[in-house]
Coordinates of C-alpha atoms in Angstrom, one line a residue:
M797 CA -2.4 -15.0 -27.5
S798 CA 1.6 -15.6 -27.4
E799 CA 3.1 -18.4 -24.5
T800 CA 5.5 -18.1 -22.3
E801 CA 7.1 -21.0 -19.9
Y802 CA 5.1 -19.6 -16.6
F803 CA 2.1 -17.1 -18.1
S804 CA 0.3 -16.5 -21.9
V805 CA -0.5 -12.9 -23.3
G806 CA -4.4 -11.9 -23.4
E807 CA -6.1 -8.9 -25.2
P808 CA -5.0 -5.1 -24.0
I809 CA -7.2 -3.9 -20.7
A810 CA -8.1 0.0 -21.0
D811 CA -9.2 2.0 -18.7
T812 CA -13.0 3.8 -20.8
K813 CA -13.4 5.9 -17.8
A814 CA -11.6 9.4 -17.6
P815 CA -12.7 11.3 -21.1
A816 CA -9.4 11.6 -22.6
A817 CA -9.9 13.8 -25.2
T818 CA -10.6 17.0 -22.4
P819 CA -7.8 18.4 -20.6
V820 CA -6.1 16.9 -17.9
E821 CA -7.1 19.1 -15.7
N822 CA -10.6 18.7 -16.9
R823 CA -11.3 15.3 -17.0
W824 CA -12.8 14.9 -13.8
T825 CA -14.7 17.8 -13.5
Q826 CA -15.8 16.4 -16.7
R827 CA -16.5 13.2 -15.5
K828 CA -18.5 14.3 -12.7
F829 CA -21.0 16.0 -15.0
D830 CA -21.3 13.2 -17.4
V831 CA -22.3 10.0 -13.9
K832 CA -25.5 9.5 -14.1
L833 CA -27.1 10.8 -10.6
V834 CA -29.2 8.4 -8.0
N835 CA -31.6 10.8 -6.4
P836 CA -31.9 11.2 -2.7
A837 CA -35.0 9.0 -2.7
N838 CA -34.0 6.1 -4.3
K839 CA -30.6 6.4 -2.8
R840 CA -32.3 4.6 0.5
K841 CA -33.4 2.0 -1.6
K842 CA -29.9 1.0 -2.8
T843 CA -27.4 -0.3 -0.7
V844 CA -23.1 -1.1 -0.5
I845 CA -21.0 -3.5 1.2
I846 CA -17.6 -1.8 2.2
V847 CA -14.8 -4.3 3.2
G848 CA -12.5 -2.5 5.7
T849 CA -12.8 0.5 8.1
G850 CA -9.4 2.3 7.3
L851 CA -8.7 5.5 5.9
A852 CA -10.5 4.5 2.9
G853 CA -13.0 2.4 3.9
G854 CA -14.0 4.5 6.3
S855 CA -14.6 8.0 5.0
A856 CA -16.4 5.4 2.0
G857 CA -18.6 4.6 4.3
A858 CA -18.9 8.2 6.5
T859 CA -19.8 9.6 3.1
L860 CA -21.8 6.8 1.2
G861 CA -24.2 7.0 4.9
E862 CA -24.3 10.6 5.2
L863 CA -25.0 10.7 1.2
G864 CA -28.5 8.5 1.7
Y865 CA -27.5 5.2 1.0
K866 CA -27.6 2.2 3.4
V867 CA -24.2 0.4 4.3
I868 CA -22.8 -2.5 5.9
Q869 CA -19.7 -2.7 6.5
F870 CA -16.3 -4.8 7.8
C871 CA -13.4 -5.1 9.6
F872 CA -11.4 -7.7 11.0
Q873 CA -10.1 -5.9 14.0
D874 CA -12.4 -5.8 17.3
S875 CA -13.0 -2.1 16.8
P876 CA -12.6 0.6 12.8
R877 CA -10.2 2.5 15.2
R878 CA -7.5 -0.2 15.1
A879 CA -7.8 -0.2 11.4
H880 CA -3.6 -0.4 9.7
S881 CA -3.1 3.5 8.8
I882 CA -3.5 4.3 12.5
A883 CA 0.0 3.6 12.4
A884 CA 0.8 6.1 10.3
Q885 CA 3.0 8.8 11.4
G886 CA 4.4 11.4 9.0
G887 CA 2.2 13.1 7.0
I888 CA -0.6 13.8 4.6
N889 CA 0.3 15.8 0.9
A890 CA -1.9 18.7 0.2
A891 CA -1.2 20.7 -3.0
K892 CA -2.5 24.2 -0.9
N893 CA 1.4 26.0 -1.6
Y894 CA 1.2 27.1 2.7
R895 CA 4.8 27.9 2.8
N896 CA 4.8 30.0 -0.9
D897 CA 7.4 28.1 -2.0
G898 CA 6.7 26.8 -6.1
D899 CA 4.0 24.2 -5.1
S900 CA 1.0 23.6 -7.8
V901 CA -1.6 21.1 -8.0
Y902 CA 0.7 20.6 -11.7
R903 CA 3.6 20.2 -9.4
L904 CA 2.0 17.6 -7.1
F905 CA 0.6 15.4 -10.4
Y906 CA 4.4 16.4 -12.2
D907 CA 6.4 15.0 -8.9
T908 CA 4.0 11.8 -8.7
V909 CA 4.0 10.9 -11.9
K910 CA 7.7 11.3 -11.7
G911 CA 7.9 9.5 -8.9
G912 CA 6.1 6.9 -9.4
D913 CA 8.6 6.4 -12.1
F914 CA 6.5 7.2 -15.1
R915 CA 4.5 4.0 -14.4
A916 CA 0.9 5.7 -13.3
R917 CA -2.0 7.1 -15.4
E918 CA -1.9 10.9 -15.4
S919 CA -5.4 11.2 -15.1
N920 CA -5.4 9.1 -11.8
V921 CA -2.6 11.1 -10.5
H922 CA -3.8 14.3 -11.8
R923 CA -7.2 14.0 -9.6
L924 CA -5.8 12.7 -7.2
A925 CA -3.3 16.3 -6.8
E926 CA -6.7 18.4 -7.4
I927 CA -8.0 16.7 -4.7
S928 CA -5.6 16.7 -2.2
T929 CA -7.0 20.7 -1.4
Q930 CA -10.3 19.2 -0.6
I931 CA -9.1 16.5 1.5
I932 CA -7.4 18.8 3.7
D933 CA -10.4 21.3 4.3
Q934 CA -12.4 18.6 5.6
C935 CA -10.2 17.0 7.4
V936 CA -9.7 20.5 9.6
A937 CA -13.1 20.6 10.2
Q938 CA -13.4 17.6 11.7
G939 CA -11.2 18.5 13.9
V940 CA -8.2 16.6 13.2
P941 CA -5.7 18.8 14.7
F942 CA -2.6 19.7 12.3
A943 CA 0.7 20.7 13.5
R944 CA 0.3 24.9 13.3
E945 CA 3.0 27.3 13.3
Y946 CA 3.2 30.3 15.9
G947 CA 0.8 32.9 13.4
G948 CA -2.3 29.4 13.5
L949 CA -1.9 28.1 10.4
L950 CA -1.5 25.0 9.6
D951 CA 3.1 23.4 9.1
N952 CA 4.0 22.1 6.5
R953 CA 6.8 20.0 6.1
S954 CA 9.1 18.1 3.7
F955 CA 9.2 14.5 2.4
G956 CA 11.0 12.0 -0.3
G957 CA 10.6 13.6 -3.8
A958 CA 9.5 17.1 -3.2
Q959 CA 11.7 20.1 -3.0
V960 CA 8.6 22.2 -1.5
S961 CA 6.7 21.8 1.7
R962 CA 3.5 20.0 1.5
T963 CA 2.9 18.2 4.0
F964 CA 0.9 18.3 6.5
Y965 CA 1.2 16.6 10.2
A966 CA -0.2 15.4 13.8
R967 CA 3.1 15.2 14.8
G968 CA 4.4 11.5 14.6
Q969 CA 0.7 10.2 14.8
T970 CA -0.8 11.6 11.8
G971 CA -2.8 7.9 10.7
Q972 CA -4.0 8.1 13.7
Q973 CA -5.6 11.4 13.9
L974 CA -6.9 11.2 10.5
L975 CA -8.5 7.7 11.2
L976 CA -9.6 9.1 13.9
G977 CA -12.0 11.8 12.1
A978 CA -13.2 9.3 9.7
Y979 CA -14.5 6.9 12.7
Q980 CA -16.1 9.6 14.6
A981 CA -17.6 10.3 10.7
L982 CA -18.5 6.5 10.4
M983 CA -20.1 5.9 13.5
R984 CA -22.5 9.1 13.7
Q985 CA -23.6 7.1 10.8
V986 CA -23.6 4.0 12.2
D987 CA -25.5 5.8 15.3
L988 CA -28.9 7.5 12.5
G989 CA -28.9 4.3 11.3
N990 CA -27.5 4.4 8.3
V991 CA -24.6 1.9 8.6
E992 CA -24.8 -1.4 9.8
L993 CA -21.5 -2.3 11.2
H994 CA -20.0 -5.3 11.9
A995 CA -16.4 -5.8 13.6
R996 CA -14.4 -8.5 14.4
H997 CA -15.9 -10.5 10.7
E998 CA -12.8 -11.7 7.4
M999 CA -14.2 -11.4 4.4
L1000 CA -13.8 -14.9 2.7
D1001 CA -16.0 -14.7 -1.2
L1002 CA -17.1 -12.4 -3.4
I1003 CA -21.1 -13.7 -4.7
M1004 CA -21.3 -13.0 -7.4
H1005 CA -24.7 -12.1 -9.6
E1006 CA -25.1 -12.1 -13.9
G1007 CA -22.0 -11.7 -13.9
K1008 CA -22.4 -9.0 -11.6
A1009 CA -20.2 -8.5 -7.8
R1010 CA -23.7 -9.1 -5.7
G1011 CA -21.9 -9.7 -1.8
V1012 CA -20.5 -11.6 0.0
V1013 CA -19.0 -14.2 2.6
V1014 CA -17.5 -13.3 5.8
R1015 CA -16.9 -15.1 8.9
N1016 CA -17.6 -14.3 12.9
L1017 CA -14.4 -14.5 13.5
I1018 CA -15.2 -14.5 17.6
T1019 CA -18.1 -17.2 16.5
G1020 CA -16.7 -19.6 13.9
E1021 CA -20.4 -18.6 12.0
I1022 CA -20.4 -18.0 8.4
K1023 CA -22.8 -15.7 6.8
S1024 CA -23.6 -14.8 3.5
Y1025 CA -24.4 -10.6 2.9
T1026 CA -25.8 -8.9 -0.7
A1027 CA -26.1 -5.6 -1.9
D1028 CA -26.4 -3.4 -4.7
A1029 CA -23.0 -3.0 -5.2
V1030 CA -18.9 -3.7 -3.0
V1031 CA -16.4 -1.6 -2.0
L1032 CA -13.4 -3.5 -1.3
A1033 CA -11.1 -1.1 1.0
T1034 CA -8.5 -4.0 2.3
G1035 CA -5.0 -2.7 2.4
G1036 CA -2.0 -3.8 0.5
Y1037 CA -0.2 -7.2 0.9
G1038 CA 3.1 -6.8 2.2
N1039 CA 2.9 -9.6 4.6
V1040 CA 3.4 -11.9 2.7
Y1041 CA 6.6 -11.1 3.2
F1042 CA 6.2 -11.8 7.0
L1043 CA 8.7 -9.1 8.1
S1044 CA 6.7 -6.2 7.4
T1045 CA 5.7 -2.8 8.8
N1046 CA 2.0 -3.9 8.5
A1047 CA 0.3 -5.1 11.6
M1048 CA 0.7 -8.8 12.1
G1049 CA -3.7 -9.3 10.7
S1050 CA -3.3 -6.4 7.4
N1051 CA -3.7 -9.9 4.6
V1052 CA -4.1 -10.1 0.6
T1053 CA -7.7 -11.8 1.2
A1054 CA -10.6 -10.2 0.2
A1055 CA -8.5 -9.1 -2.1
W1056 CA -7.2 -12.7 -3.4
R1057 CA -10.5 -14.1 -3.6
A1058 CA -11.8 -11.1 -5.7
H1059 CA -8.8 -11.9 -8.0
K1060 CA -10.1 -15.7 -8.6
K1061 CA -13.7 -14.2 -9.1
G1062 CA -12.7 -13.0 -12.0
A1063 CA -10.7 -9.3 -10.7
L1064 CA -7.9 -8.4 -12.5
F1065 CA -4.9 -7.8 -10.6
A1066 CA -2.4 -5.3 -11.2
N1067 CA 1.5 -4.7 -11.1
P1068 CA 2.0 -7.5 -8.3
C1069 CA 5.9 -7.5 -8.1
Y1070 CA 5.8 -2.9 -7.5
T1071 CA 7.1 -3.3 -3.7
Q1072 CA 8.3 -0.5 -2.0
I1073 CA 11.0 -0.8 0.5
H1074 CA 11.2 2.3 3.1
P1075 CA 14.2 2.9 3.9
T1076 CA 13.5 4.5 7.4
C1077 CA 12.7 1.3 10.0
I1078 CA 14.7 -0.6 12.6
P1079 CA 16.5 -3.3 11.8
V1080 CA 15.9 -6.7 12.1
S1081 CA 17.0 -8.0 15.8
G1082 CA 16.3 -12.0 15.7
D1083 CA 14.3 -14.8 14.3
H1084 CA 12.1 -13.6 17.0
Q1085 CA 11.2 -11.3 15.2
S1086 CA 7.1 -11.5 14.1
K1087 CA 7.1 -7.9 12.2
L1088 CA 8.8 -4.9 12.5
T1089 CA 8.5 -1.4 12.5
L1090 CA 8.4 1.7 10.4
M1091 CA 9.9 5.2 11.9
S1092 CA 8.6 7.6 10.2
E1093 CA 10.5 9.4 6.8
S1094 CA 9.6 13.1 8.6
L1095 CA 12.9 12.1 10.4
R1096 CA 14.7 12.8 7.7
N1097 CA 13.8 16.0 7.8
D1098 CA 16.5 17.0 10.3
G1099 CA 18.1 13.5 10.3
R1100 CA 21.5 13.0 8.9
V1101 CA 22.0 9.0 7.0
W1102 CA 25.2 8.5 7.5
V1103 CA 27.9 4.7 7.5
P1104 CA 32.0 5.0 8.2
K1105 CA 33.8 5.6 5.2
K1106 CA 36.0 2.4 6.2
G1107 CA 34.3 -0.9 6.4
G1108 CA 34.5 -2.9 9.3
D1109 CA 34.4 0.0 11.7
T1110 CA 33.1 -0.8 15.0
R1111 CA 33.7 1.8 17.2
K1112 CA 31.0 3.7 18.3
A1113 CA 29.1 7.2 16.5
A1114 CA 30.5 9.3 18.7
D1115 CA 33.6 8.4 18.5
I1116 CA 34.1 8.7 14.4
P1117 CA 35.1 12.1 13.7
E1118 CA 33.1 14.0 10.7
D1119 CA 36.0 13.1 8.3
E1120 CA 35.8 9.7 8.6
R1121 CA 31.9 9.6 7.6
D1122 CA 30.2 9.0 4.8
Y1123 CA 27.1 11.0 4.3
Y1124 CA 26.3 9.4 1.5
L1125 CA 22.9 10.1 0.4
E1126 CA 24.0 14.2 0.4
R1127 CA 27.0 13.0 -1.8
I1128 CA 25.2 11.2 -4.2
Y1129 CA 22.2 12.7 -5.0
P1130 CA 23.0 17.1 -3.8
A1131 CA 20.1 18.2 -5.0
F1132 CA 17.8 16.5 -2.3
G1133 CA 19.9 15.0 0.1
N1134 CA 18.8 13.2 2.6
L1135 CA 15.0 13.3 1.0
V1136 CA 15.2 11.7 -2.2
P1137 CA 12.3 9.0 -2.9
R1138 CA 12.5 5.8 -0.9
D1139 CA 13.1 3.3 -3.1
I1140 CA 16.2 5.4 -4.1
A1141 CA 17.1 5.1 -0.7
S1142 CA 17.0 1.6 0.1
R1143 CA 18.6 0.7 -2.7
A1144 CA 21.4 3.3 -1.6
A1145 CA 21.4 1.4 2.0
K1146 CA 21.7 -1.3 1.0
N1147 CA 24.9 -0.8 -1.2
V1148 CA 27.0 0.6 2.2
C1149 CA 25.6 -2.2 4.4
D1150 CA 26.9 -4.6 0.9
E1151 CA 30.3 -2.8 0.9
G1152 CA 30.7 -3.5 4.4
R1153 CA 30.3 -0.2 5.9
G1154 CA 26.9 -1.1 7.5
V1155 CA 26.5 -0.6 11.3
G1156 CA 25.1 -2.5 14.0
P1157 CA 24.7 -5.5 14.8
G1158 CA 25.3 -8.2 11.4
G1159 CA 26.1 -5.1 9.6
L1160 CA 22.7 -4.4 8.5
G1161 CA 22.3 -1.0 9.5
V1162 CA 22.7 2.7 8.6
Y1163 CA 22.4 5.8 11.2
L1164 CA 19.9 8.5 11.4
D1165 CA 21.3 11.3 13.6
F1166 CA 20.1 14.2 14.7
A1167 CA 23.1 15.8 16.3
D1168 CA 23.4 18.7 14.4
A1169 CA 19.7 19.3 14.0
I1170 CA 19.6 20.1 18.0
K1171 CA 22.3 21.5 18.0
R1172 CA 20.6 24.2 15.5
L1173 CA 17.4 24.4 16.5
G1174 CA 17.1 23.3 20.1
R1175 CA 16.2 20.3 21.6
K1176 CA 13.9 21.4 22.6
A1177 CA 12.3 21.9 18.7
V1178 CA 13.5 18.5 18.0
E1179 CA 10.9 17.9 20.4
A1180 CA 8.4 19.3 19.3
K1181 CA 8.7 17.5 16.3
Y1182 CA 9.2 14.2 16.5
D1183 CA 9.6 12.8 20.3
N1184 CA 6.4 10.5 20.4
L1185 CA 8.5 8.7 17.1
F1186 CA 11.8 9.0 19.8
Q1187 CA 10.3 7.5 22.7
M1188 CA 9.5 4.6 20.5
Y1189 CA 12.0 4.3 19.0
E1190 CA 13.9 4.4 22.7
R1191 CA 11.2 1.9 23.9
I1192 CA 12.0 -0.8 21.4
T1193 CA 16.2 -0.9 21.0
G1194 CA 16.6 0.8 24.9
E1195 CA 19.0 3.6 22.7
N1196 CA 18.1 7.0 22.7
P1197 CA 18.6 8.9 20.2
Y1198 CA 18.5 12.6 21.6
E1199 CA 22.4 11.2 22.5
Q1200 CA 23.3 8.7 19.4
P1201 CA 21.9 8.3 16.5
M1202 CA 18.7 5.6 15.3
R1203 CA 20.3 2.9 13.3
I1204 CA 17.7 2.2 10.7
Y1205 CA 17.6 -0.8 7.4
P1206 CA 15.1 -1.0 4.7
A1207 CA 12.5 -3.0 5.2
V1208 CA 8.8 -3.8 3.2
H1209 CA 6.9 -1.4 4.0
Y1210 CA 3.6 -0.3 1.0
T1211 CA 2.2 -2.3 -2.0
M1212 CA 1.7 -0.2 -4.8
G1213 CA 0.7 -3.3 -6.8
G1214 CA -3.5 -4.0 -6.3
L1215 CA -6.6 -4.9 -8.0
W1216 CA -6.9 -3.0 -11.8
V1217 CA -9.7 -0.4 -11.5
D1218 CA -10.2 2.1 -13.8
Y1219 CA -11.2 5.6 -13.6
D1220 CA -14.4 5.4 -11.5
L1221 CA -12.0 2.9 -9.4
E1222 CA -14.1 -0.1 -10.5
S1223 CA -12.6 -2.9 -11.0
T1224 CA -13.2 -6.0 -13.9
I1225 CA -16.3 -7.1 -12.1
P1226 CA -19.3 -5.2 -12.8
G1227 CA -20.6 -3.5 -9.0
M1228 CA -17.1 -4.7 -7.7
F1229 CA -15.2 -0.8 -6.6
V1230 CA -11.4 -0.8 -5.1
L1231 CA -10.0 2.2 -3.0
G1232 CA -6.5 2.9 -1.2
E1233 CA -3.8 0.0 -1.1
A1234 CA -5.7 -2.2 -2.8
N1235 CA -6.1 -1.2 -5.7
F1236 CA -3.1 -0.3 -8.2
S1237 CA -4.2 3.2 -9.8
D1238 CA -2.0 6.6 -8.0
H1239 CA 1.4 5.6 -7.5
G1240 CA 3.0 3.7 -10.5
A1241 CA 6.1 1.8 -9.1
N1242 CA 7.4 3.8 -6.3
R1243 CA 4.6 5.7 -3.7
L1244 CA 6.3 9.0 -2.7
G1245 CA 5.8 9.2 1.1
A1246 CA 3.0 10.8 2.5
S1247 CA 0.7 10.5 -0.5
A1248 CA -0.8 6.7 1.2
L1249 CA -3.7 8.5 3.2
M1250 CA -4.1 11.7 0.6
Q1251 CA -5.3 8.2 -2.3
G1252 CA -7.3 6.7 0.6
L1253 CA -9.0 10.0 2.2
A1254 CA -9.2 11.0 -2.0
D1255 CA -10.3 7.5 -2.7
G1256 CA -13.3 7.5 0.0
Y1257 CA -14.0 11.1 0.6
F1258 CA -14.3 12.2 -2.9
V1259 CA -14.3 9.8 -6.1
I1260 CA -16.8 7.0 -4.9
P1261 CA -19.4 8.8 -3.7
Q1262 CA -19.4 10.3 -7.6
T1263 CA -18.6 7.1 -9.4
I1264 CA -20.6 4.6 -7.6
G1265 CA -23.9 6.5 -8.2
D1266 CA -23.4 5.9 -11.8
Y1267 CA -23.2 2.2 -11.4
L1268 CA -25.8 1.8 -9.4
A1269 CA -28.4 4.3 -11.6
K1270 CA -27.7 2.5 -14.8
N1271 CA -28.0 -0.6 -13.4
P1272 CA -30.9 -2.1 -11.1
A1273 CA -30.7 -4.7 -9.0
T1274 CA -32.4 -7.8 -9.3
P1275 CA -33.1 -10.5 -6.4
V1276 CA -29.7 -12.7 -6.0
P1277 CA -30.8 -16.2 -6.0
D1278 CA -30.8 -17.9 -2.6
E1279 CA -28.8 -21.0 -4.2
T1280 CA -26.6 -18.6 -5.1
V1281 CA -25.2 -17.5 -2.3
Q1282 CA -25.5 -21.1 -1.3
E1283 CA -22.9 -22.3 -3.0
V1284 CA -20.8 -19.7 -2.3
E1285 CA -20.9 -19.9 1.3
D1286 CA -20.5 -24.4 1.0
G1287 CA -17.4 -23.2 -0.8
V1288 CA -15.9 -21.7 1.9
K1289 CA -17.4 -23.7 4.1
A1290 CA -15.7 -27.0 2.5
Q1291 CA -12.5 -25.0 2.4
V1292 CA -12.1 -24.3 6.5
E1293 CA -13.5 -28.5 6.3
K1294 CA -9.8 -28.5 4.5
F1295 CA -8.2 -26.4 6.4
L1296 CA -9.2 -28.8 10.2
S1297 CA -8.7 -32.2 8.7
I1298 CA -5.0 -32.1 7.1
K1299 CA -3.6 -32.5 10.9
G1300 CA 0.1 -32.0 9.5
E1301 CA 2.6 -31.2 11.7
R1302 CA 4.2 -27.9 10.7
T1303 CA 2.6 -24.9 12.1
V1304 CA 0.6 -21.6 9.4
D1305 CA 3.4 -19.8 11.3
S1306 CA 6.2 -21.7 9.8
Y1307 CA 5.4 -21.7 6.7
H1308 CA 3.6 -17.6 6.5
R1309 CA 8.4 -17.5 7.8
E1310 CA 9.6 -19.4 4.5
L1311 CA 7.5 -18.3 2.2
G1312 CA 8.4 -14.4 3.6
Q1313 CA 12.6 -14.9 3.5
I1314 CA 12.3 -16.7 -0.1
M1315 CA 10.0 -13.5 -0.8
W1316 CA 12.9 -11.2 0.7
E1317 CA 16.1 -12.8 -0.5
Y1318 CA 15.0 -13.1 -4.5
C1319 CA 11.9 -10.8 -4.5
G1320 CA 13.3 -8.2 -2.4
M1321 CA 15.3 -5.4 -3.2
E1322 CA 17.2 -6.5 -6.3
R1323 CA 15.5 -9.4 -8.2
T1324 CA 17.9 -11.2 -11.0
D1325 CA 16.2 -13.9 -13.6
E1326 CA 18.4 -17.2 -12.0
G1327 CA 16.7 -15.7 -8.3
L1328 CA 12.3 -15.2 -9.3
R1329 CA 12.8 -18.6 -11.6
K1330 CA 14.4 -20.1 -8.6
A1331 CA 11.6 -18.3 -6.3
I1332 CA 8.8 -20.1 -8.1
D1333 CA 10.1 -23.5 -8.1
M1334 CA 11.0 -23.0 -4.3
I1335 CA 7.3 -21.4 -3.8
R1336 CA 5.5 -24.0 -5.8
E1337 CA 7.4 -26.7 -3.3
L1338 CA 6.5 -24.9 -0.5
R1339 CA 2.2 -24.9 -0.8
E1340 CA 1.8 -28.4 -2.0
D1341 CA 3.8 -29.7 1.3
F1342 CA 1.0 -26.4 2.4
W1343 CA -1.9 -28.4 2.0
K1344 CA -0.3 -32.3 3.0
N1345 CA 1.1 -31.1 5.8
V1346 CA 0.0 -28.2 7.9
T1347 CA -1.5 -28.5 11.3
V1348 CA -4.7 -26.0 12.4
P1349 CA -5.8 -26.8 16.4
G1350 CA -8.8 -26.2 17.1
S1351 CA -12.0 -26.4 15.2
G1352 CA -14.1 -23.7 13.4
D1353 CA -17.1 -22.9 15.5
D1354 CA -14.9 -21.3 17.4
L1355 CA -12.3 -17.7 17.3
N1356 CA -9.7 -19.5 16.4
Q1357 CA -6.3 -17.5 15.3
S1358 CA -4.7 -20.4 13.7
L1359 CA -7.9 -20.9 11.1
E1360 CA -7.7 -17.3 10.3
K1361 CA -3.7 -17.1 9.4
A1362 CA -4.1 -20.7 7.2
G1363 CA -6.6 -19.2 4.9
R1364 CA -4.6 -15.7 4.6
V1365 CA -1.1 -17.6 4.3
A1366 CA -3.3 -19.8 1.5
D1367 CA -3.5 -16.7 -0.7
F1368 CA -0.1 -14.9 0.4
L1369 CA 1.2 -18.9 -1.1
E1370 CA -0.9 -18.1 -4.8
L1371 CA 0.0 -14.3 -4.6
G1372 CA 3.9 -15.2 -4.2
E1373 CA 4.1 -17.1 -7.5
L1374 CA 2.5 -14.4 -9.1
M1375 CA 4.6 -11.6 -8.1
C1376 CA 7.9 -13.4 -9.1
I1377 CA 6.4 -14.2 -12.4
D1378 CA 5.4 -9.8 -12.6
A1379 CA 8.4 -9.7 -11.9
L1380 CA 10.3 -12.2 -14.0
H1381 CA 8.8 -10.3 -17.1
R1382 CA 9.8 -6.9 -16.3
T1383 CA 13.2 -7.2 -17.1
E1384 CA 13.4 -3.5 -16.5
S1385 CA 14.0 -2.0 -13.6
C1386 CA 11.5 0.9 -12.3
G1387 CA 10.3 2.5 -8.7
G1388 CA 10.3 -0.5 -6.4
H1389 CA 11.7 -3.2 -8.9
F1390 CA 14.7 -3.2 -9.6
R1391 CA 16.3 -6.2 -11.6
A1392 CA 19.8 -6.0 -11.3
E1393 CA 20.1 -6.9 -15.4
S1394 CA 18.8 -3.3 -15.7
Q1395 CA 20.8 -0.4 -14.1
D1396 CA 23.0 1.8 -15.5
E1397 CA 26.8 2.3 -15.1
E1398 CA 27.0 4.2 -11.8
G1399 CA 23.5 1.4 -10.8
E1400 CA 20.8 3.3 -10.1
A1401 CA 18.1 1.6 -12.1
K1402 CA 17.7 2.0 -15.8
R1403 CA 13.7 1.3 -17.5
D1404 CA 12.5 -0.1 -21.0
D1405 CA 9.8 2.6 -21.7
D1406 CA 9.7 1.3 -25.1
A1407 CA 8.8 -2.1 -24.3
F1408 CA 7.7 -1.6 -20.7
S1409 CA 5.4 1.6 -20.8
Y1410 CA 2.3 -0.7 -19.9
A1411 CA 0.2 -1.7 -16.8
A1412 CA 0.5 -5.3 -16.4
A1413 CA -3.1 -6.6 -15.7
W1414 CA -3.3 -10.0 -14.7
E1415 CA -5.7 -13.2 -14.5
W1416 CA -6.7 -15.9 -12.6
T1417 CA -6.9 -19.2 -14.7
G1418 CA -7.4 -21.4 -12.4
G1419 CA -4.0 -23.1 -11.1
D1420 CA -2.6 -22.7 -14.7
K1421 CA -0.7 -20.2 -16.1
P1422 CA -1.7 -16.6 -15.4
V1423 CA -3.4 -14.7 -18.8
L1424 CA -1.1 -11.1 -18.8
H1425 CA -3.8 -8.0 -20.4
K1426 CA -1.6 -5.0 -20.9
E1427 CA -2.7 -1.9 -20.1
D1428 CA -0.8 0.7 -22.7
L1429 CA 0.5 4.0 -19.9
L1430 CA 0.0 7.5 -22.3
F1431 CA 2.5 10.5 -21.4
E1432 CA 1.0 14.0 -22.6
Y1433 CA 2.3 16.0 -20.3
V1434 CA 4.8 14.4 -18.1
K1435 CA 7.1 12.4 -20.8
P1436 CA 9.1 9.5 -19.0
S1437 CA 12.5 11.2 -18.7
T1438 CA 15.8 9.9 -16.7
R1439 CA 14.5 9.9 -12.9
S1440 CA 17.4 12.1 -11.8
Y1441 CA 17.3 13.2 -7.8
K1442 CA 20.8 14.6 -8.0

């Protein structure tokens, strides 16, 4: 074991579930045949806990309930309909090739591996591409109202990182419509008695017995009651950790607590530094904000991104003639233009703003202009595609995007890192499976637009129903001793009491905001060795002060949102340090991780495949230096190359 200043290196880790000797296009078929099955009568005797009701969790609950398992499901929202998946706007990818423009399962596989900057597993990505076609059929059968062409066929549009049209959509409300489909399927199982649903409950710890995940401790967010539930297996589908930055496009309640508490029980956390900065968000308007608003990537189909050619040009957009505008994405990346992947578009926007050519307050914005599209297609056609997005933008900014360009700027959106899982989506804790954005498996260092919905539904509808049965068939459950449950429950109660007893002088939100500023400044769009070391020291000091000086008013016996936030921010303070350590150790640039020391002469990200072709899976050591376990990534089909979109 080698030692460094911030971490130590442990034994390597490997995915042993994917049939490696089988051609990649046959691995999922082979794995499905190899798994042990649970017969229908025995399924009724098996209980599965699912935490989360977004696209991954909702679809998993609906499908496992339909199969006959007893499901106990939790969400912290007042309804599964309010899971953050509902906020997704632009679409969902699938290799149907309805446009006959050269798409295929293999091309979606290729685009996803390349788009992830060659830091994802080929086996998982190919399976995702295969299942994508089934997802659309499933959702259409559920009644999801995808947009259709004049002839009645499902319509497609383009998204970043692809030169084909493979994104299915429902105006700018795709996530909402897909979530409602999964929600209806889930509630059918609730009505049948196969799913026991608990809204307004937050998971605060994982119960383990004999080295396996056997249950959860949750807090009723209305009454404050802390209660334990046990099962034969646990599924986490709790989303990403983008709110570590305080300002992000995530819902304000989105957090890392369930995943982080599982990490502290032994689940490795992989690639935490891989954060996606989305290029089309409404710019920050002041310190009063508590979240940011995403404008769908689908807008880049018809909107053209530009800034003035000269710095300090404060004229209105309409007063700047064409020959004094720089359509910089079209200039730098002619092959993909405005549809380059998100990480590239975001850094390009930052660069032109750093040059002093940004627009709007503080110069932190670029234009997304629809004038050409309106002229070419007509306003009615643009309204049919994007009107709800345009209305949302106007309500927030007071500006009409039909009459003047939108102003956009990059913001934290999606996290590619998450709990490490194998091909079966099982974590390093036996019996604990992790779905959707909560795991690390499919996107590498950068997620292509419209692939989050694809992964969530693939994991929930099609992967976990196959793979969890293999675990349940091989691991007959023994009763969990009462004292084991009580010990975990007592630990949760002790932490609640600790928060309430500190009685300091600073609010939880003030710590969260300060952490977010540190993370954005030093572990945001650009990272440096010096900055990351500084951030680690600052986070450690902030965390120490938090445990001495935070104030949490009220009690733990009723609704107490400050108490909820305190637990989440405490976890963010630990996660933030690990993100910076992960970013510091990875001295290359790839995808959403851009190290200023690792770029070519044109300012593009420079990977180091010889040194860093691995997933970094981190082990919790109780607050001491984390241990790094490397999973080597092998590329048999999509060979690493310079990721050019020019």
